[in-house]
Coordinates of C-alpha atoms in Angstrom, one line a residue:
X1 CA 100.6 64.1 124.5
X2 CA 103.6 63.2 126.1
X3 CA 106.6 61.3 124.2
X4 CA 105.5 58.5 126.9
X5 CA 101.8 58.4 125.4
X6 CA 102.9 58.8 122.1
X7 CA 105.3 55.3 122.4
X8 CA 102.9 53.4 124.7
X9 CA 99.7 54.2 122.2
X10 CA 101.8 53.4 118.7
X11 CA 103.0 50.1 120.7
X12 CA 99.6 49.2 121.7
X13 CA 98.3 50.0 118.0
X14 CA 101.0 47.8 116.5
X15 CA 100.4 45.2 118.9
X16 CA 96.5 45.0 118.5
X17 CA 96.9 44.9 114.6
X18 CA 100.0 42.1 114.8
X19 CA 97.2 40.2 116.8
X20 CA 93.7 41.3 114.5
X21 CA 96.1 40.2 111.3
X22 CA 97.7 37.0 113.1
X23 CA 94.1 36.3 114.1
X24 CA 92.4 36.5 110.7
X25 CA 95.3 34.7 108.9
X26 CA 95.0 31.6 111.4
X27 CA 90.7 31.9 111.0
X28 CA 91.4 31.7 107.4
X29 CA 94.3 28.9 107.1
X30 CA 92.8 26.9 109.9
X31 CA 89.1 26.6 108.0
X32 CA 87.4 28.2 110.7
X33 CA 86.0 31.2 108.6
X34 CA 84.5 28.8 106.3
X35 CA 83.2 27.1 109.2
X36 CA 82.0 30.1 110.6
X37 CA 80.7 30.9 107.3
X38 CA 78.5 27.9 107.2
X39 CA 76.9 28.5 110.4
X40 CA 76.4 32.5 110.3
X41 CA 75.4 32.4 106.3
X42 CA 72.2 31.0 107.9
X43 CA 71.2 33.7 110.2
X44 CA 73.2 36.5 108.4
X45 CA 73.4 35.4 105.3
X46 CA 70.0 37.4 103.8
X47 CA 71.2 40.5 105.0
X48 CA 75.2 40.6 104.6
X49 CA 76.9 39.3 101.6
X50 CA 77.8 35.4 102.7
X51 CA 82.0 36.3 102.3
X52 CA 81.3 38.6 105.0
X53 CA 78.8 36.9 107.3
X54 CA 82.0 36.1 109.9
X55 CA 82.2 39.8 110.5
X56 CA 80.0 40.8 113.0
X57 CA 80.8 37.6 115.0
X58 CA 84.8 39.0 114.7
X59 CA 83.9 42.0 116.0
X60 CA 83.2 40.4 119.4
X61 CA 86.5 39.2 119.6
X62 CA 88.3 41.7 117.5
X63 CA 87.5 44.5 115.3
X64 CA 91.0 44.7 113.8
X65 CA 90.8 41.2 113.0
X66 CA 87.2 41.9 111.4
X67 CA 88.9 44.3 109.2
X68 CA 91.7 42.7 108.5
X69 CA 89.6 39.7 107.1
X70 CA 87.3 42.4 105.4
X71 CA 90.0 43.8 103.6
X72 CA 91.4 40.8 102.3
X73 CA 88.2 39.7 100.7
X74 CA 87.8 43.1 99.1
X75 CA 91.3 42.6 97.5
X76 CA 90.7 39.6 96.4
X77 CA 87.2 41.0 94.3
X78 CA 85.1 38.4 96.2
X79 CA 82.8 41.6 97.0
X80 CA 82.0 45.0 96.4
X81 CA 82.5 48.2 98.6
X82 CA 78.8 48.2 99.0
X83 CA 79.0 44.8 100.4
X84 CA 81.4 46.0 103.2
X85 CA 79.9 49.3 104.1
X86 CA 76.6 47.1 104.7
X87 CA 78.4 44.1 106.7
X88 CA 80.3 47.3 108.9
X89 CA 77.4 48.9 109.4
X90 CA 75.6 46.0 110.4
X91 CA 78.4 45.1 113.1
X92 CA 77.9 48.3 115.0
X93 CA 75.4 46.6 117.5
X94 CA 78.2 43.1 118.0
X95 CA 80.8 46.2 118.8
X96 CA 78.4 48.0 121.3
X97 CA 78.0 44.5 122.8
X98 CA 81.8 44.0 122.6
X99 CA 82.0 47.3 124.2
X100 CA 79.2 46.4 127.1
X101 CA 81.0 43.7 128.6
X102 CA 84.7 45.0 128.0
X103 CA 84.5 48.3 129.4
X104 CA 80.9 49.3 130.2
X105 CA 80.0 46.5 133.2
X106 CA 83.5 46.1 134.5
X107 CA 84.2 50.0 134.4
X108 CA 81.4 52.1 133.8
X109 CA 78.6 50.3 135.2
X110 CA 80.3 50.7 139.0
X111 CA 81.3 53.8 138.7
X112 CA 78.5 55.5 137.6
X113 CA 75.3 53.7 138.7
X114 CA 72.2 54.5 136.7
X115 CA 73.5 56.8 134.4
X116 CA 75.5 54.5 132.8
X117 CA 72.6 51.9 132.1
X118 CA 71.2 54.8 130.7
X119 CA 73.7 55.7 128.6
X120 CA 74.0 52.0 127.5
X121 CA 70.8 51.7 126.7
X122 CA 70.6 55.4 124.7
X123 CA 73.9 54.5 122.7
X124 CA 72.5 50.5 122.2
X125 CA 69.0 52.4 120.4
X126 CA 71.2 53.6 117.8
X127 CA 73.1 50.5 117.0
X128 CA 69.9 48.3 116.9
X129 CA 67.9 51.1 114.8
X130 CA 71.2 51.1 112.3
X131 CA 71.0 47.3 112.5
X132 CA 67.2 46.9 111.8
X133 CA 67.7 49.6 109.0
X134 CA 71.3 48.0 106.7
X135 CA 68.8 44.2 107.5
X136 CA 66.0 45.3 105.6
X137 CA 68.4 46.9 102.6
X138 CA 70.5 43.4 102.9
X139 CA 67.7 41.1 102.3
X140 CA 66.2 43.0 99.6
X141 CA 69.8 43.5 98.0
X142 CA 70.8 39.7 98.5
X143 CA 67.6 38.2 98.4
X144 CA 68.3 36.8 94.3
X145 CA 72.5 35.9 95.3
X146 CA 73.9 34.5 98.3
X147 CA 72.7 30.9 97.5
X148 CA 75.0 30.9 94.4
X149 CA 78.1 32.7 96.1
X150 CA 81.2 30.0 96.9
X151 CA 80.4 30.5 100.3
X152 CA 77.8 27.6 100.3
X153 CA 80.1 25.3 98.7
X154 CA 83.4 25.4 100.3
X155 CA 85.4 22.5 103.1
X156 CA 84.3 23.4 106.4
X157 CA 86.4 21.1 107.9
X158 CA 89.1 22.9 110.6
X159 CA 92.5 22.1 110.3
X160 CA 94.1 23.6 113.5
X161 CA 97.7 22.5 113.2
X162 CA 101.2 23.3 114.4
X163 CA 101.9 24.5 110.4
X164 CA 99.0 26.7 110.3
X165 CA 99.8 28.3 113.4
X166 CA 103.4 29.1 112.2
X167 CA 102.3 30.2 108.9
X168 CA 99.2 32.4 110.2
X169 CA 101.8 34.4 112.3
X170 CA 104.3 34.8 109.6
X171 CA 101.6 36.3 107.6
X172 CA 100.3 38.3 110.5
X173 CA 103.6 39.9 111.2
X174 CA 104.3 40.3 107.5
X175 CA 100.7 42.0 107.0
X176 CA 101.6 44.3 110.1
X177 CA 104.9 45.5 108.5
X178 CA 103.2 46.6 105.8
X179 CA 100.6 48.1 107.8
X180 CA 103.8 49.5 109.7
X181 CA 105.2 51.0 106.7
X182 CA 101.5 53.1 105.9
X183 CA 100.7 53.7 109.3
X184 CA 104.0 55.1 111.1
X185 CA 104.6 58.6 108.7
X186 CA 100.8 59.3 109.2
X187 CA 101.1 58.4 112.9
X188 CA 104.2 60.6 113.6
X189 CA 102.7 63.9 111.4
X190 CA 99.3 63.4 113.4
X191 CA 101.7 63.3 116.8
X192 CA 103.1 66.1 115.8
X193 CA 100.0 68.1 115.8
X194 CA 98.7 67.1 119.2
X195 CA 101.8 68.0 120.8
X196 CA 101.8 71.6 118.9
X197 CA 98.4 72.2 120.0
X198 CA 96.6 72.4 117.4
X199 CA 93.9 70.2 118.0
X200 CA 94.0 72.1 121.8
X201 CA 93.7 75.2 119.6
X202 CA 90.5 73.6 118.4
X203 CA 89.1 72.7 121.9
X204 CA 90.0 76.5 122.8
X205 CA 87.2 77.8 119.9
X206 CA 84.9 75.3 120.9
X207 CA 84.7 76.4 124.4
X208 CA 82.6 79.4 123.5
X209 CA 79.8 77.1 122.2
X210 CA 80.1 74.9 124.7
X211 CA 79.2 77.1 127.6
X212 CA 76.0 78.3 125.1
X213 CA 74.5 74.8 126.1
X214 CA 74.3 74.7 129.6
X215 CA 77.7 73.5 130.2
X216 CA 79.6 74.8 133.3
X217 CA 83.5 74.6 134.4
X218 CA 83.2 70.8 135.6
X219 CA 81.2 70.3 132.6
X220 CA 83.9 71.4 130.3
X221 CA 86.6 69.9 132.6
X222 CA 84.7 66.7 131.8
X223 CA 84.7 67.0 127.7
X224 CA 88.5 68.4 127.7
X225 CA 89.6 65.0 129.8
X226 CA 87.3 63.3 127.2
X227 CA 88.9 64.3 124.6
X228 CA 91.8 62.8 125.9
X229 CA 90.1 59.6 127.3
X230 CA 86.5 58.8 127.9
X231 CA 87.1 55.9 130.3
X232 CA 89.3 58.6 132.6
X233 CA 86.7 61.5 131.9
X234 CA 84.2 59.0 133.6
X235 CA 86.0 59.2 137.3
X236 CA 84.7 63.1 136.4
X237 CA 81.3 62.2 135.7
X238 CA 81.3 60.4 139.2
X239 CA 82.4 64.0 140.8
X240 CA 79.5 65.2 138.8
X241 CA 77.0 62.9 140.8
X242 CA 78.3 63.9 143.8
X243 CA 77.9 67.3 143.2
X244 CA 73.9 67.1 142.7
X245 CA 74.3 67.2 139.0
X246 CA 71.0 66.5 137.1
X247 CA 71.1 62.8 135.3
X248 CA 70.4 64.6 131.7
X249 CA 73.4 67.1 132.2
X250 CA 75.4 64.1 133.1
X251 CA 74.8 62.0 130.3
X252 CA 74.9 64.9 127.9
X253 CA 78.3 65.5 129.0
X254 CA 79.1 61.7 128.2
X255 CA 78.0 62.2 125.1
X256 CA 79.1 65.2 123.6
X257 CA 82.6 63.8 125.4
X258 CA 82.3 60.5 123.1
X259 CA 81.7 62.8 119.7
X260 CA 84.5 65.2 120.9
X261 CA 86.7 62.5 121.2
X262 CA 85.9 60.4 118.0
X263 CA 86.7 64.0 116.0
X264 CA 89.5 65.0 117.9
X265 CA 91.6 62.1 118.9
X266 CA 90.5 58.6 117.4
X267 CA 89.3 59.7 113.9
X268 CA 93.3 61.2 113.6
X269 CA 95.5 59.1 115.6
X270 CA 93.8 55.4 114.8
X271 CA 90.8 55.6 112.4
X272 CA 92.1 57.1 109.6
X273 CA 95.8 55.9 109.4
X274 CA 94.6 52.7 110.1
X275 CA 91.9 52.5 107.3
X276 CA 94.3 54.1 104.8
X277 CA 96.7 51.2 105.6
X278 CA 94.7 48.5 104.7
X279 CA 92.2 49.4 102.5
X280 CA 92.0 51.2 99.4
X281 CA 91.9 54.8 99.7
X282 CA 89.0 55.7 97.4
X283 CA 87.0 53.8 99.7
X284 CA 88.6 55.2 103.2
X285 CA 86.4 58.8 102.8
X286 CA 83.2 56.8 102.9
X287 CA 84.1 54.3 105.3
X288 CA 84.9 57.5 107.5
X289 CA 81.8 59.0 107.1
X290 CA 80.3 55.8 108.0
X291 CA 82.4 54.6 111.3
X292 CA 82.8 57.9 112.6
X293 CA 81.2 61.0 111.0
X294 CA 77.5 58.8 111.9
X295 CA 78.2 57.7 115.2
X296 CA 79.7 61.3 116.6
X297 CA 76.8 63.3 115.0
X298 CA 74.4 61.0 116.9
X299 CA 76.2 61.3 119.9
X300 CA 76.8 64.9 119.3
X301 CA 73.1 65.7 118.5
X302 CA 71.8 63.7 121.5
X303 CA 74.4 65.3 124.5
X304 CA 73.0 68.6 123.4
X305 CA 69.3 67.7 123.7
X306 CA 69.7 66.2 127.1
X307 CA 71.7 69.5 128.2
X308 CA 68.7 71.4 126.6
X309 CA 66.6 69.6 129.0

C-alpha cells in the first residue's frame, strides 16, 4: 500500500465512524430509535431482542452506525452477547441489500451483465438462508420476553432540535476519539505489514493452490487485484468476458476474490481494529467468526465449486 492509500483509507475510516457515531447519538437523543423501535418491534420483534430491532433497518443506511448503537446497548447491560450475535446475523440480508443498490446496480450490474445478477442472486441465497435460520432460533428464544422488555413502554415522540443536533455530534466526535485512540496503534502495526509484504508473502503460497483449481494467469491476476479491491478486480472480470471465459469460471473467480479479500485485507485493516475499539474484546473473537470467518468460507467454498465445474 502506498503511504497515499494508507492516509486516504485511515481518513475515510475515521470519517465513516465520526458519521455511524454522530448518526446513532442523534437517532438516540432525537427519539427516533424508540420510534423506530415501536414500529420494527412489530415485525422484528419475535425474532431479535426488541433493544435491537432498529439494527437491521441501520444497516441500510449505515452499518457503523448499527454498531455503534449495538454497542452502546451492550454496555449499558440492556442485552446479552447472544442477543447481538443473533440481531448481526440477522442483518446480513438488509447489508446485501445495502450493498445491491450501493455498489452492485450502479457498478457491477453494467459492467458485468449477467454474471453479476448471478452473482447477486448466489451471494443473496446465503443471506436469506442465514436470515430464515437466526428467525426461527429468535422466535423460539424470545417467544416468553420481548412484551415485558422497556422497549414497549418508552416516549416515542421525536424531538429533532437544534440542541440535539449539537449534542449528538459532540458525542459523535467524542465516541470517535476514543475509537481513535484503539483503532490508530492497531491500524499503523497492520500498515506496517502490508507494506513489508507479508500478507503478499501469503498470496505468493497461495498461488500454488490456486492454479490446482482451474485457475489461469488472468484468473489469478483477478484474485491478486481482489485482494486489493473487488470493485477494481471487477473491470478484470469484464476482460474475462471478453476473452470467452465460461460464466462459472467467472463467478468463481468473484468469489474466491471476495473470501481472499475479507482474510487478507478487510478482516486486518477494518474488521478487527474496529470491533476491538468498540466492543468488548472477549466478545470480538466470536463476532469475527461470525462477520467474517462465515461469509468467506461460503464464498470460499462456492468460487471453488463453480471452478470445479
Amino acid at each position: 500500500m502506498s503511504p497515499q492509500t494508507i492516509i486516504y483509507t485511515y481518513i475515510y475510516i475515521t470519517l465513516s465512524v465520526l458519521f455511524g457515531n454522530t448518526l446513532a447519538k442523534l437517532l438516540l437523543e432525537a427519539n427516533i430509535i424508540n420510534a423506530v423501535n415501536t414500529k420494527t418491534s412489530k415485525i422484528l420483534g419475535k425474532s431479535i431482542h426488541p433493544e435491537l430491532t432498529p439494527i437491521p433497518l441501520l444497516y441500510l443506511i449505515s452499518p457503523r452506525a448499527a454498531h455503534a448503537h449495538a454497542s452502546q446497548i451492550l454496555k449499558q447491560g440492556l442485552i446479552k452477547p447472544i442477543d447481538l450475535y443473533i440481531a448481526l446475523l440477522a442483518s446480513d440480508l438488509f447489508l446485501r441489500i445495502m450493498y445491491i443498490y450501493r455498489y452492485y446496480i450502479p457498478l457491477m450490474l453494467p459492467l458485468l451483465g449477467i454474471i453479476a445478477l448471478y452473482f447477486i442472486a448466489l451471494r443473496i441465497i446465503f443471506d436469506i438462508i442465514l436470515f430464515t435460520t437466526v428467525t426461527i432460533y429468535g422466535i423460539h428464544k424470545y417467544k416468553n420476553t420481548n412484551k415485558n422488555t422497556p422497549a414497549y413502554q418508552r416516549d416515542t415522540r421525536i424531538m429533532l432540535t437544534r440542541k440535539t443536533l449539537v449534542n449528538s455530534i459532540k458525542m459523535g466526535a467524542k465516541d470517535t476519539i476514543t475509537f481513535l485512540y484503539k483503532f490508530t496503534p492497531l491500524y499503523i502495526l497492520i500498515a506496517v505489514l502490508m507494506n513489508i509484504n507479508v500478507f503478499s508473502y501469503v498470496t505468493s503460497i497461495l498461488k500454488p493452490y490456486l492454479k490446482r483449481i482451474n485457475i489461469d494467469s488472468l484468473g489469478l491476476t483477478y484474485l491478486i487485484t481482489a485482494i486489493t479491491s473487488p470493485r477494481i478486480a471487477w473491470g478484470i472480470a469484464k476482460i474475462m468476458i471478453d476473452n470467452g471465459y465460461y460464466f462459472t469460471n467467472i463467478l468463481g473467480c468473484i468469489f474466491l476474490g471476495n473470501a481472499l479479500y475479507l482474510l487478507l485485507n478487510e478482516l486486518w485493516m477494518r474488521i478487527i481494529p474496529f470491533y476491538i475499539s468498540i466492543y468488548p474484546k472477549n466478545i470480538v473473537p466470536k463476532l469475527i467468526l461470525l462477520r467474517a470467518i462465515l461469509p468467506a468460507t461460503y464464498n470460499m467454498i462456492l468460487g471453488i465449486l463453480l471452478l470445479e465445474i
